[in-house]
Tab-separated table of C-alpha atoms in Angstrom:
chain	number	residue	atom	x	y	z
F	217	UNK	CA	83.709	64.160	122.328
F	218	UNK	CA	82.271	67.307	123.764
F	219	UNK	CA	78.610	68.625	123.165
F	220	UNK	CA	79.841	71.328	121.219
F	221	UNK	CA	80.831	69.172	118.067
F	222	UNK	CA	77.268	67.432	117.339
F	223	UNK	CA	76.370	70.221	115.427
F	224	UNK	CA	80.121	70.582	113.143
F	225	UNK	CA	80.709	66.752	112.979
F	226	UNK	CA	76.626	66.283	112.192
F	227	UNK	CA	76.800	69.105	109.545
F	228	UNK	CA	80.713	68.850	107.879
F	229	UNK	CA	82.341	65.431	109.690
F	230	UNK	CA	82.874	63.978	106.000
F	231	UNK	CA	81.781	65.820	103.017
F	232	UNK	CA	81.175	62.733	100.306
F	233	UNK	CA	80.002	62.678	96.588
F	234	UNK	CA	80.505	60.460	94.071
F	235	UNK	CA	83.696	61.624	93.368
F	236	UNK	CA	84.680	60.233	96.683
F	237	UNK	CA	85.214	62.006	100.058
F	238	UNK	CA	85.710	65.689	99.856
F	239	UNK	CA	86.089	67.327	102.843
F	240	UNK	CA	86.715	65.278	106.765
F	241	UNK	CA	86.997	67.361	109.548
F	242	UNK	CA	90.342	67.130	111.449
F	243	UNK	CA	92.161	69.063	113.520
F	244	UNK	CA	95.807	70.223	111.737
F	245	UNK	CA	98.845	71.512	111.846
F	246	UNK	CA	100.842	74.046	109.732
F	247	UNK	CA	104.448	75.256	110.445
F	248	UNK	CA	105.525	78.044	108.090
F	249	UNK	CA	109.388	78.423	107.875
F	250	UNK	CA	111.675	81.069	105.968
F	251	UNK	CA	113.557	77.832	104.589
F	252	UNK	CA	113.284	74.346	104.810
F	253	UNK	CA	116.350	73.631	102.213
F	254	UNK	CA	119.422	74.304	105.221
F	255	UNK	CA	120.756	70.634	106.114
F	256	UNK	CA	119.688	71.187	109.507
F	257	UNK	CA	116.202	71.993	108.929
F	258	UNK	CA	115.797	68.770	106.645
F	259	UNK	CA	117.195	66.660	109.612
F	260	UNK	CA	113.851	68.837	111.611
F	261	UNK	CA	111.505	67.510	108.565
F	262	UNK	CA	112.760	63.952	108.773
F	263	UNK	CA	112.270	64.141	112.570
F	264	UNK	CA	108.954	65.654	112.430
F	265	UNK	CA	107.735	63.160	109.340
F	266	UNK	CA	109.355	60.240	111.524
F	267	UNK	CA	107.259	60.986	114.484
F	268	UNK	CA	104.536	61.736	112.698
F	269	UNK	CA	104.862	58.052	110.916
F	270	UNK	CA	105.151	56.508	114.550
F	271	UNK	CA	101.799	57.330	115.539
F	272	UNK	CA	100.354	56.883	111.793
F	273	UNK	CA	102.305	55.380	109.274
F	274	UNK	CA	100.361	52.171	109.675
F	275	UNK	CA	97.469	53.615	108.596
F	276	UNK	CA	98.780	56.061	105.720
F	277	UNK	CA	97.673	54.571	102.100
F	278	UNK	CA	99.134	57.311	99.898
F	279	UNK	CA	102.097	59.017	99.175
F	280	UNK	CA	104.019	60.955	95.777
F	281	UNK	CA	106.570	60.371	93.664
F	282	UNK	CA	109.431	62.728	94.944
F	283	UNK	CA	110.213	63.696	90.701
F	284	UNK	CA	106.651	63.576	89.462
F	285	UNK	CA	104.421	64.238	92.646
F	286	UNK	CA	102.086	61.027	91.166
F	287	UNK	CA	100.287	59.113	93.546
F	288	UNK	CA	101.759	55.629	94.189
F	289	UNK	CA	99.566	53.081	96.195
F	290	UNK	CA	101.216	52.223	100.047
F	291	UNK	CA	99.840	48.565	99.627
F	292	UNK	CA	102.547	47.220	101.563
F	293	UNK	CA	102.571	49.674	104.390
F	294	UNK	CA	104.894	53.086	104.884
F	295	UNK	CA	108.618	51.221	103.598
F	296	UNK	CA	106.774	49.427	100.388
F	297	UNK	CA	107.421	52.596	98.302
F	298	UNK	CA	111.237	55.254	98.272
F	299	UNK	CA	110.505	57.428	101.439
F	300	UNK	CA	111.992	60.592	102.400
F	301	UNK	CA	115.131	59.518	104.584
F	302	UNK	CA	115.977	57.838	101.184
F	303	UNK	CA	116.631	61.001	98.863
F	304	UNK	CA	116.109	64.308	101.236
F	305	UNK	CA	119.191	64.739	102.598
F	306	UNK	CA	121.498	64.710	99.024
F	307	UNK	CA	118.917	67.349	97.820
F	308	UNK	CA	120.691	70.053	96.161
F	309	UNK	CA	120.327	73.098	98.530
F	310	UNK	CA	118.548	75.304	96.529
F	311	UNK	CA	116.498	72.952	94.286
F	312	UNK	CA	113.239	73.059	96.603
F	313	UNK	CA	111.448	69.786	96.999
F	314	UNK	CA	107.735	68.441	98.300
F	315	UNK	CA	106.450	64.999	99.518
F	316	UNK	CA	102.834	64.124	100.453
F	317	UNK	CA	101.342	60.893	102.596
F	318	UNK	CA	97.511	60.455	103.408
F	319	UNK	CA	95.081	58.263	104.644
F	320	UNK	CA	91.632	57.257	102.526
F	321	UNK	CA	90.900	54.665	100.238
F	322	UNK	CA	91.268	56.902	96.966
F	323	UNK	CA	94.187	58.651	96.098
F	324	UNK	CA	91.983	62.260	95.809
F	325	UNK	CA	90.045	61.354	99.288
F	326	UNK	CA	90.093	63.571	101.706
F	327	UNK	CA	91.554	62.065	105.113
F	328	UNK	CA	92.288	63.563	108.537
F	329	UNK	CA	95.398	61.642	108.231
F	330	UNK	CA	98.104	63.663	105.711
F	331	UNK	CA	101.676	64.962	106.134
F	332	UNK	CA	103.153	67.502	103.808
F	333	UNK	CA	106.428	68.813	103.415
F	334	UNK	CA	106.540	71.399	100.870
F	335	UNK	CA	110.082	73.478	100.391
F	336	UNK	CA	110.037	76.546	98.400
F	337	UNK	CA	113.514	76.757	96.079
F	338	UNK	CA	114.097	80.667	97.099
F	339	UNK	CA	114.092	80.462	100.896
F	340	UNK	CA	110.988	82.397	100.639
F	341	UNK	CA	113.848	85.715	101.486
F	342	UNK	CA	113.502	87.949	97.932
F	343	UNK	CA	109.855	87.812	97.727
F	344	UNK	CA	108.981	86.033	101.166
F	345	UNK	CA	107.134	83.188	100.199
F	346	UNK	CA	107.300	80.150	102.645
F	347	UNK	CA	107.888	76.556	103.178
F	348	UNK	CA	105.831	74.581	105.063
F	349	UNK	CA	104.868	71.365	107.061
F	350	UNK	CA	101.402	70.689	107.106
F	351	UNK	CA	99.735	67.344	108.929
F	352	UNK	CA	96.503	66.471	109.646
F	353	UNK	CA	95.444	64.645	112.948
F	354	UNK	CA	92.295	62.530	113.667
F	355	UNK	CA	90.101	64.915	115.458
F	356	UNK	CA	88.763	62.199	118.229
F	357	UNK	CA	92.535	61.309	118.825
F	358	UNK	CA	93.201	65.342	119.663
F	359	UNK	CA	89.715	66.043	121.876
F	360	UNK	CA	90.190	63.057	123.901
F	361	UNK	CA	93.979	63.675	124.771
F	362	UNK	CA	95.549	60.702	123.047
F	363	UNK	CA	98.284	62.986	122.611
F	364	UNK	CA	100.039	66.584	124.456
F	365	UNK	CA	99.434	68.487	121.229
F	366	UNK	CA	100.752	71.074	123.627
F	367	UNK	CA	104.455	69.194	124.166
F	368	UNK	CA	104.392	67.801	120.640
F	369	UNK	CA	104.535	70.937	118.932
F	370	UNK	CA	106.874	72.845	121.882
F	371	UNK	CA	108.869	70.228	120.713
F	372	UNK	CA	108.517	70.299	116.669
F	373	UNK	CA	108.849	74.019	117.287
F	374	UNK	CA	112.246	73.777	118.891
F	375	UNK	CA	113.422	71.426	116.208
F	376	UNK	CA	112.118	73.328	113.259
F	377	UNK	CA	112.034	76.972	114.541
F	378	UNK	CA	109.388	77.833	112.198
F	379	UNK	CA	108.314	81.283	111.661
F	380	UNK	CA	104.882	81.127	113.114
F	381	UNK	CA	102.378	78.288	113.025
F	382	UNK	CA	98.766	77.690	114.053
F	383	UNK	CA	96.926	74.402	115.125
F	384	UNK	CA	93.482	74.276	114.609
F	385	UNK	CA	90.092	72.334	113.470
F	386	UNK	CA	89.873	72.585	109.515
F	387	UNK	CA	88.105	70.604	106.850
F	388	UNK	CA	90.420	69.268	105.104
F	389	UNK	CA	90.434	68.884	101.748
F	390	UNK	CA	90.500	66.173	99.008
F	391	UNK	CA	93.686	65.754	96.818
F	392	UNK	CA	92.031	65.614	93.484
F	393	UNK	CA	88.474	67.148	93.708
F	394	UNK	CA	89.389	70.231	96.068
F	395	UNK	CA	88.521	73.618	93.743
F	396	UNK	CA	84.915	71.195	92.675
F	397	UNK	CA	81.563	73.339	93.135
F	398	UNK	CA	80.567	71.139	95.948
F	399	UNK	CA	83.723	71.169	97.993
F	400	UNK	CA	83.829	75.111	97.854
F	401	UNK	CA	80.148	75.422	98.762
F	402	UNK	CA	80.205	73.094	101.618
F	403	UNK	CA	83.482	74.670	102.693
F	404	UNK	CA	82.372	78.315	102.509
F	405	UNK	CA	79.140	76.974	104.688
F	406	UNK	CA	81.195	75.568	107.418
F	407	UNK	CA	83.582	78.662	107.655
F	408	UNK	CA	80.602	80.848	107.790
F	409	UNK	CA	79.166	78.840	110.413
F	410	UNK	CA	81.445	78.093	113.144
F	411	UNK	CA	84.219	80.707	113.509
F	412	UNK	CA	86.289	78.584	115.429
F	413	UNK	CA	86.826	76.369	111.896
F	414	UNK	CA	89.967	77.267	110.173
F	415	UNK	CA	90.543	77.203	106.132
F	416	UNK	CA	93.595	75.709	104.547
F	417	UNK	CA	95.094	76.272	101.308
F	418	UNK	CA	97.937	74.884	99.088
F	419	UNK	CA	98.780	78.140	98.069
F	420	UNK	CA	98.540	80.167	101.481
F	421	UNK	CA	102.504	80.621	101.955
F	422	UNK	CA	102.723	82.326	98.593
F	423	UNK	CA	103.607	86.261	99.128
F	424	UNK	CA	101.781	89.347	97.275
F	425	UNK	CA	104.077	92.294	96.573
F	426	UNK	CA	100.364	94.591	97.291
F	427	UNK	CA	98.720	92.146	99.478
F	428	UNK	CA	101.389	91.047	101.512
F	429	UNK	CA	101.352	87.418	102.885
F	430	UNK	CA	102.002	84.962	106.259
F	431	UNK	CA	105.418	86.349	105.946
F	432	UNK	CA	104.019	89.706	107.285
F	433	UNK	CA	103.067	87.540	110.372
F	434	UNK	CA	99.508	84.976	110.971
F	435	UNK	CA	96.923	85.052	109.206
F	436	UNK	CA	94.340	84.988	112.701
F	437	UNK	CA	93.676	83.163	116.350
F	438	UNK	CA	93.839	79.411	116.648
F	439	UNK	CA	93.598	76.741	119.604
F	440	UNK	CA	97.868	77.097	119.719
F	441	UNK	CA	99.966	79.354	117.641
F	442	UNK	CA	103.490	79.337	117.154
F	443	UNK	CA	105.457	82.429	116.516
F	444	UNK	CA	109.288	82.864	116.562
F	445	UNK	CA	111.140	84.906	118.755
F	446	UNK	CA	111.449	87.960	116.147
F	447	UNK	CA	107.490	88.227	116.646
F	448	UNK	CA	108.109	87.651	120.481
F	449	UNK	CA	110.387	90.590	120.786
F	450	UNK	CA	107.791	92.536	118.718
F	451	UNK	CA	105.378	92.081	120.830
F	452	UNK	CA	108.002	92.885	124.391
F	453	UNK	CA	109.477	89.664	125.094
F	454	UNK	CA	108.286	86.564	126.426
F	455	UNK	CA	107.103	87.839	129.692
F	456	UNK	CA	105.326	90.528	128.146
F	457	UNK	CA	103.393	87.664	125.949
F	458	UNK	CA	102.884	86.207	129.345
F	459	UNK	CA	101.215	88.735	130.553
F	460	UNK	CA	99.294	89.852	127.798
F	461	UNK	CA	97.754	85.999	127.183
F	462	UNK	CA	97.002	85.695	130.615
F	463	UNK	CA	94.554	84.063	131.908
F	464	UNK	CA	95.306	81.549	129.260
F	465	UNK	CA	98.660	80.362	129.084
F	466	UNK	CA	102.121	81.069	126.453
F	467	UNK	CA	104.790	78.751	126.815
F	468	UNK	CA	108.373	79.325	125.605
F	469	UNK	CA	109.982	76.794	123.504
F	470	UNK	CA	114.154	77.186	121.546
F	471	UNK	CA	113.151	79.618	118.951
F	472	UNK	CA	109.636	81.135	119.777
F	473	UNK	CA	106.617	80.556	121.995
F	474	UNK	CA	103.402	78.311	121.671
F	475	UNK	CA	100.146	80.687	122.854
F	476	UNK	CA	96.881	78.737	123.422
F	477	UNK	CA	93.185	79.661	124.058
F	478	UNK	CA	91.884	77.179	125.414
F	479	UNK	CA	92.387	73.243	126.848
F	480	UNK	CA	90.651	72.006	123.325
F	481	UNK	CA	89.975	73.335	119.948
F	482	UNK	CA	86.659	74.831	120.117
F	483	UNK	CA	84.781	75.380	116.667
F	484	UNK	CA	81.696	77.616	118.184
F	485	UNK	CA	78.584	78.268	116.065
F	486	UNK	CA	75.509	80.288	116.264
F	487	UNK	CA	74.675	80.986	119.912
F	488	UNK	CA	77.715	79.624	120.603
F	489	UNK	CA	79.825	81.991	122.429
F	490	UNK	CA	81.217	79.688	124.715
F	491	UNK	CA	84.618	78.220	124.392
F	492	UNK	CA	85.922	81.159	122.012
F	493	UNK	CA	86.916	83.652	124.735
F	494	UNK	CA	90.219	82.484	124.474
F	495	UNK	CA	89.963	83.029	120.721
F	496	UNK	CA	89.355	87.254	120.933
F	497	UNK	CA	92.094	87.191	123.574
F	498	UNK	CA	94.755	86.144	121.742
F	499	UNK	CA	93.653	88.486	118.906
F	500	UNK	CA	94.069	91.475	120.985
F	501	UNK	CA	97.556	89.642	121.600
F	502	UNK	CA	98.783	89.316	118.253
F	503	UNK	CA	97.225	92.039	116.034
F	504	UNK	CA	100.345	94.183	116.364
F	505	UNK	CA	101.925	90.919	114.280
F	506	UNK	CA	98.820	89.910	112.637
F	507	UNK	CA	99.138	89.738	108.615
F	508	UNK	CA	96.565	92.458	108.520
F	509	UNK	CA	95.448	92.387	104.593
F	510	UNK	CA	94.713	88.449	104.807
F	511	UNK	CA	91.718	87.407	103.180
F	512	UNK	CA	90.294	84.042	102.679
F	513	UNK	CA	89.205	81.898	99.823
F	514	UNK	CA	85.366	81.392	100.406
F	515	UNK	CA	82.747	81.990	97.456
F	516	UNK	CA	79.625	82.876	97.058
F	517	UNK	CA	76.703	81.774	94.634
F	518	UNK	CA	75.848	85.373	93.348
F	519	UNK	CA	79.241	85.212	92.665
F	520	UNK	CA	79.253	81.568	90.470
F	521	UNK	CA	80.956	80.188	93.410
F	522	UNK	CA	83.816	82.951	92.338
F	523	UNK	CA	85.853	84.453	95.372
F	524	UNK	CA	84.017	86.730	97.367
F	525	UNK	CA	86.757	89.354	98.730
F	526	UNK	CA	84.535	91.099	100.664
F	527	UNK	CA	83.748	87.850	102.653
F	528	UNK	CA	87.158	86.612	103.248
F	529	UNK	CA	88.374	89.728	104.696
F	530	UNK	CA	85.172	89.926	107.006
F	531	UNK	CA	85.651	86.087	108.035
F	532	UNK	CA	89.755	87.109	108.391
F	533	UNK	CA	89.115	89.982	110.342
F	534	UNK	CA	86.284	87.577	113.087
F	535	UNK	CA	88.772	87.525	115.771
F	536	UNK	CA	90.491	90.916	115.409
F	537	UNK	CA	90.165	93.257	117.901
F	538	UNK	CA	87.290	95.304	116.775
F	539	UNK	CA	84.934	92.582	116.584
F	540	UNK	CA	82.717	91.996	119.997
F	541	UNK	CA	80.462	88.894	119.401
F	542	UNK	CA	81.212	85.830	117.981
F	543	UNK	CA	80.159	86.483	114.099
F	544	UNK	CA	77.254	83.973	113.238
F	545	UNK	CA	77.241	84.591	109.535
F	546	UNK	CA	73.776	83.543	107.867
F	547	UNK	CA	74.230	81.895	104.363
F	548	UNK	CA	71.111	83.421	103.185
F	549	UNK	CA	72.371	86.802	103.892
F	550	UNK	CA	75.902	86.209	102.579
F	551	UNK	CA	74.407	84.905	99.411
F	552	UNK	CA	77.166	82.122	100.291
F	553	UNK	CA	75.036	79.156	99.573
F	554	UNK	CA	71.617	80.227	99.025
């Protein structure tokens, strides 16, 4: 494990309370799609899930009833309860669907193993809500290169052809205590301390008519960012994107491009700018297509651990071109945890 991760692992590797595991450090992937309801997209969803299950299926402990959403324990392995391949292709195209698998001793525990598919019934066209696939990987597997994440995401990108997507480090939240005071407090503390850390909100694919949303473009740079051909063309085409990203790589796949900020994800931290150079570089490249009104759900004690919109906007802009240094937020100054 690289030394750069020692601080974040010591502080936030696993955050627990009497309720169980609230937060679990992981590498996550989120692929946002205009529509996951067509037969072709459903086939892609199943293929991606099967590939993920081939890696981690034996360690997944919980799933959800596709009708009620209630948790079901996988007492005898992945196939001990109905699997998406049994029902997904029969779902009406205009209905939408969702399914979740995750690890953890309890159904509410945060885990670094999770797979969620959530398809919006309105296709995301009228109101610009997006469907998405979201999955978590154990951070050690990624850092020790037990899998080729670049190759995996190029393959998944070609299959799914997402609107855009990202891969990087996050604190995976629990599946029952994600809005608790300690969860909010610890995640905010981590996000302010480690600029390379990302946040994932279960409702982040929804679109706001005034503030916009992820339909407009990526939230911010990350270790790996996928953009569809439509965004690539707005940046001048793939060759132009390659030139702009240099010396950092840009990889083509069928339907888009994968931008990469380094060999591995980087958390950064106070006084630790090394490793985040690619994030700032990508920030310049994707600025024309980035969602400019983005905010994050960060919380401060002075607001009773309610959403601090100003703090959330500052965080969302941390890799924007106007920034010239790593933001080393101080919880004492922001009031986030004091």
